[in-house]
PDB file of C-alpha atoms in Angstrom:
ATOM      1  CA  UNK A 153      69.032  53.665 203.969  1.00 62.00           C
ATOM      2  CA  UNK A 154      68.559  50.012 203.284  1.00 65.00           C
ATOM      3  CA  UNK A 155      70.374  47.672 200.868  1.00 72.00           C
ATOM      4  CA  UNK A 156      67.024  46.119 199.963  1.00 88.00           C
ATOM      5  CA  UNK A 157      65.886  46.806 196.419  1.00 91.00           C
ATOM      6  CA  UNK A 158      62.279  47.906 196.352  1.00 92.00           C
ATOM      7  CA  UNK A 159      59.582  47.340 193.781  1.00 93.00           C
ATOM      8  CA  UNK A 160      60.388  49.040 190.498  1.00 93.00           C
ATOM      9  CA  UNK A 161      63.916  50.037 191.563  1.00 94.00           C
ATOM     10  CA  UNK A 162      66.212  47.424 189.968  1.00 95.00           C
ATOM     11  CA  UNK A 163      68.159  48.562 186.916  1.00 94.00           C
ATOM     12  CA  UNK A 164      68.988  44.974 185.954  1.00 95.00           C
ATOM     13  CA  UNK A 165      67.289  41.661 186.610  1.00 95.00           C
ATOM     14  CA  UNK A 166      68.990  38.373 185.754  1.00 96.00           C
ATOM     15  CA  UNK A 167      66.884  35.218 185.826  1.00 96.00           C
ATOM     16  CA  UNK A 168      68.238  31.689 185.680  1.00 96.00           C
ATOM     17  CA  UNK A 169      64.697  30.421 185.197  1.00 94.00           C
ATOM     18  CA  UNK A 170      62.222  32.277 182.999  1.00 89.00           C
ATOM     19  CA  UNK A 171      59.298  31.171 185.141  1.00 90.00           C
ATOM     20  CA  UNK A 172      60.676  33.282 188.012  1.00 91.00           C
ATOM     21  CA  UNK A 173      59.656  36.471 186.215  1.00 90.00           C
ATOM     22  CA  UNK A 174      56.184  36.184 187.751  1.00 88.00           C
ATOM     23  CA  UNK A 175      57.764  36.130 191.239  1.00 91.00           C
ATOM     24  CA  UNK A 176      60.410  38.849 190.910  1.00 92.00           C
ATOM     25  CA  UNK A 177      59.601  40.883 187.793  1.00 91.00           C
ATOM     26  CA  UNK A 178      58.040  43.637 189.896  1.00 92.00           C
ATOM     27  CA  UNK A 179      61.505  44.639 191.147  1.00 94.00           C
ATOM     28  CA  UNK A 180      62.669  45.745 187.685  1.00 93.00           C
ATOM     29  CA  UNK A 181      62.339  49.381 186.639  1.00 92.00           C
ATOM     30  CA  UNK A 182      60.095  50.020 183.661  1.00 89.00           C
ATOM     31  CA  UNK A 183      63.198  51.098 181.729  1.00 90.00           C
ATOM     32  CA  UNK A 184      65.357  48.320 183.174  1.00 94.00           C
ATOM     33  CA  UNK A 185      67.246  45.479 181.532  1.00 94.00           C
ATOM     34  CA  UNK A 186      66.130  41.873 181.830  1.00 94.00           C
ATOM     35  CA  UNK A 187      68.656  39.110 181.114  1.00 95.00           C
ATOM     36  CA  UNK A 188      67.026  35.705 181.183  1.00 95.00           C
ATOM     37  CA  UNK A 189      67.880  32.055 180.708  1.00 96.00           C
ATOM     38  CA  UNK A 190      64.976  31.018 178.530  1.00 92.00           C
ATOM     39  CA  UNK A 191      62.427  32.805 176.427  1.00 83.00           C
ATOM     40  CA  UNK A 192      60.336  35.686 177.696  1.00 75.00           C
ATOM     41  CA  UNK A 193      57.818  37.342 175.453  1.00 65.00           C
ATOM     42  CA  UNK A 194      57.925  41.132 175.503  1.00 54.00           C
ATOM     43  CA  UNK A 195      54.244  41.209 176.476  1.00 49.00           C
ATOM     44  CA  UNK A 196      55.262  40.250 180.015  1.00 57.00           C
ATOM     45  CA  UNK A 197      57.400  43.322 180.650  1.00 61.00           C
ATOM     46  CA  UNK A 198      56.407  46.562 178.999  1.00 61.00           C
ATOM     47  CA  UNK A 199      59.096  49.238 178.554  1.00 76.00           C
ATOM     48  CA  UNK A 200      62.102  47.152 179.459  1.00 84.00           C
ATOM     49  CA  UNK A 201      64.877  45.627 177.406  1.00 88.00           C
ATOM     50  CA  UNK A 202      64.586  41.843 177.279  1.00 89.00           C
ATOM     51  CA  UNK A 203      67.617  39.769 176.343  1.00 92.00           C
ATOM     52  CA  UNK A 204      67.343  36.022 176.453  1.00 93.00           C
ATOM     53  CA  UNK A 205      69.648  33.078 175.916  1.00 95.00           C
ATOM     54  CA  UNK A 206      69.146  29.336 176.232  1.00 95.00           C
ATOM     55  CA  UNK A 207      71.928  29.062 178.805  1.00 97.00           C
ATOM     56  CA  UNK A 208      70.839  25.685 180.165  1.00 97.00           C
ATOM     57  CA  UNK A 209      70.759  24.156 176.694  1.00 96.00           C
ATOM     58  CA  UNK A 210      74.187  25.613 175.891  1.00 97.00           C
ATOM     59  CA  UNK A 211      75.576  24.336 179.195  1.00 97.00           C
ATOM     60  CA  UNK A 212      74.382  20.803 178.448  1.00 97.00           C
ATOM     61  CA  UNK A 213      75.566  20.995 174.829  1.00 97.00           C
ATOM     62  CA  UNK A 214      79.081  21.978 175.968  1.00 97.00           C
ATOM     63  CA  UNK A 215      79.126  19.424 178.799  1.00 96.00           C
ATOM     64  CA  UNK A 216      79.048  22.117 181.486  1.00 96.00           C
ATOM     65  CA  UNK A 217      75.670  21.288 183.069  1.00 93.00           C
ATOM     66  CA  UNK A 218      76.241  23.385 186.181  1.00 95.00           C
ATOM     67  CA  UNK A 219      77.430  26.497 184.352  1.00 97.00           C
ATOM     68  CA  UNK A 220      74.202  28.057 183.055  1.00 97.00           C
ATOM     69  CA  UNK A 221      74.738  30.960 185.467  1.00 97.00           C
ATOM     70  CA  UNK A 222      78.150  31.772 184.000  1.00 97.00           C
ATOM     71  CA  UNK A 223      76.858  31.434 180.452  1.00 98.00           C
ATOM     72  CA  UNK A 224      74.131  33.945 181.316  1.00 98.00           C
ATOM     73  CA  UNK A 225      76.741  36.238 182.913  1.00 98.00           C
ATOM     74  CA  UNK A 226      78.985  36.066 179.830  1.00 98.00           C
ATOM     75  CA  UNK A 227      75.985  36.827 177.625  1.00 97.00           C
ATOM     76  CA  UNK A 228      75.018  39.832 179.759  1.00 97.00           C
ATOM     77  CA  UNK A 229      78.612  41.092 179.829  1.00 97.00           C
ATOM     78  CA  UNK A 230      78.479  41.564 176.076  1.00 95.00           C
ATOM     79  CA  UNK A 231      75.758  44.175 176.336  1.00 94.00           C
ATOM     80  CA  UNK A 232      76.682  47.813 176.769  1.00 92.00           C
ATOM     81  CA  UNK A 233      73.855  48.221 179.310  1.00 88.00           C
ATOM     82  CA  UNK A 234      75.488  45.713 181.663  1.00 95.00           C
ATOM     83  CA  UNK A 235      77.859  47.245 184.241  1.00 95.00           C
ATOM     84  CA  UNK A 236      80.541  44.528 184.117  1.00 96.00           C
ATOM     85  CA  UNK A 237      82.713  43.500 181.194  1.00 97.00           C
ATOM     86  CA  UNK A 238      83.733  40.015 180.204  1.00 97.00           C
ATOM     87  CA  UNK A 239      87.290  40.935 181.218  1.00 97.00           C
ATOM     88  CA  UNK A 240      86.138  41.833 184.730  1.00 97.00           C
ATOM     89  CA  UNK A 241      84.397  38.471 185.094  1.00 97.00           C
ATOM     90  CA  UNK A 242      87.471  36.659 183.771  1.00 97.00           C
ATOM     91  CA  UNK A 243      89.737  38.544 186.159  1.00 97.00           C
ATOM     92  CA  UNK A 244      87.478  37.710 189.099  1.00 96.00           C
ATOM     93  CA  UNK A 245      87.581  34.016 188.205  1.00 95.00           C
ATOM     94  CA  UNK A 246      91.366  34.142 187.878  1.00 95.00           C
ATOM     95  CA  UNK A 247      91.611  35.497 191.431  1.00 95.00           C
ATOM     96  CA  UNK A 248      89.350  32.865 192.983  1.00 94.00           C
ATOM     97  CA  UNK A 249      90.989  29.914 194.758  1.00 95.00           C
ATOM     98  CA  UNK A 250      89.691  27.225 192.391  1.00 92.00           C
ATOM     99  CA  UNK A 251      91.107  24.027 191.044  1.00 95.00           C
ATOM    100  CA  UNK A 252      92.446  24.727 187.575  1.00 96.00           C
ATOM    101  CA  UNK A 253      89.970  22.331 185.944  1.00 96.00           C
ATOM    102  CA  UNK A 254      87.046  24.183 187.524  1.00 95.00           C
ATOM    103  CA  UNK A 255      88.519  27.574 186.645  1.00 96.00           C
ATOM    104  CA  UNK A 256      88.928  26.480 183.019  1.00 96.00           C
ATOM    105  CA  UNK A 257      85.319  25.243 182.890  1.00 97.00           C
ATOM    106  CA  UNK A 258      84.043  28.507 184.383  1.00 96.00           C
ATOM    107  CA  UNK A 259      86.056  30.601 181.934  1.00 97.00           C
ATOM    108  CA  UNK A 260      84.804  28.441 179.068  1.00 98.00           C
ATOM    109  CA  UNK A 261      81.202  28.980 180.194  1.00 98.00           C
ATOM    110  CA  UNK A 262      81.696  32.749 180.270  1.00 97.00           C
ATOM    111  CA  UNK A 263      83.131  32.599 176.776  1.00 97.00           C
ATOM    112  CA  UNK A 264      80.206  30.523 175.498  1.00 97.00           C
ATOM    113  CA  UNK A 265      77.752  33.163 176.727  1.00 97.00           C
ATOM    114  CA  UNK A 266      79.807  36.044 175.386  1.00 97.00           C
ATOM    115  CA  UNK A 267      80.184  34.307 172.014  1.00 96.00           C
ATOM    116  CA  UNK A 268      76.423  33.725 171.880  1.00 94.00           C
ATOM    117  CA  UNK A 269      75.944  37.467 172.429  1.00 93.00           C
ATOM    118  CA  UNK A 270      78.459  38.282 169.678  1.00 85.00           C
ATOM    119  CA  UNK A 271      76.710  35.955 167.208  1.00 81.00           C
ATOM    120  CA  UNK A 272      73.282  37.370 168.064  1.00 77.00           C
ATOM    121  CA  UNK A 273      74.529  40.888 167.268  1.00 65.00           C
ATOM    122  CA  UNK A 274      76.016  39.796 163.946  1.00 53.00           C
ATOM    123  CA  UNK A 275      73.010  37.693 162.926  1.00 47.00           C
TER     124      UNK A 275
END
């Protein structure tokens, strides 16, 4: 057995750049979940759940320009199809040996993504 994920085998695909879908989209199962920083039209991926957020724009808006990845992770954590909760991400960050300022910024980025998910469900 190999740890390599083959074509059409990934349950979840997270993209920090929407243009990468053309390069790695073939790994996602037809019934998989795509979480993407940017906007992907459903025509690109038939039979998969597409959830997008403007993580880069939110990161810049909140003066966290290097935190788009954590915003995307917080956004994904809000979805029931995602295997990790926001609390699990927060706990992992609490256990990392980081300077407190960096830890606070990372936790804030997670919260921004999770809040964006919450508002998209309500809206």
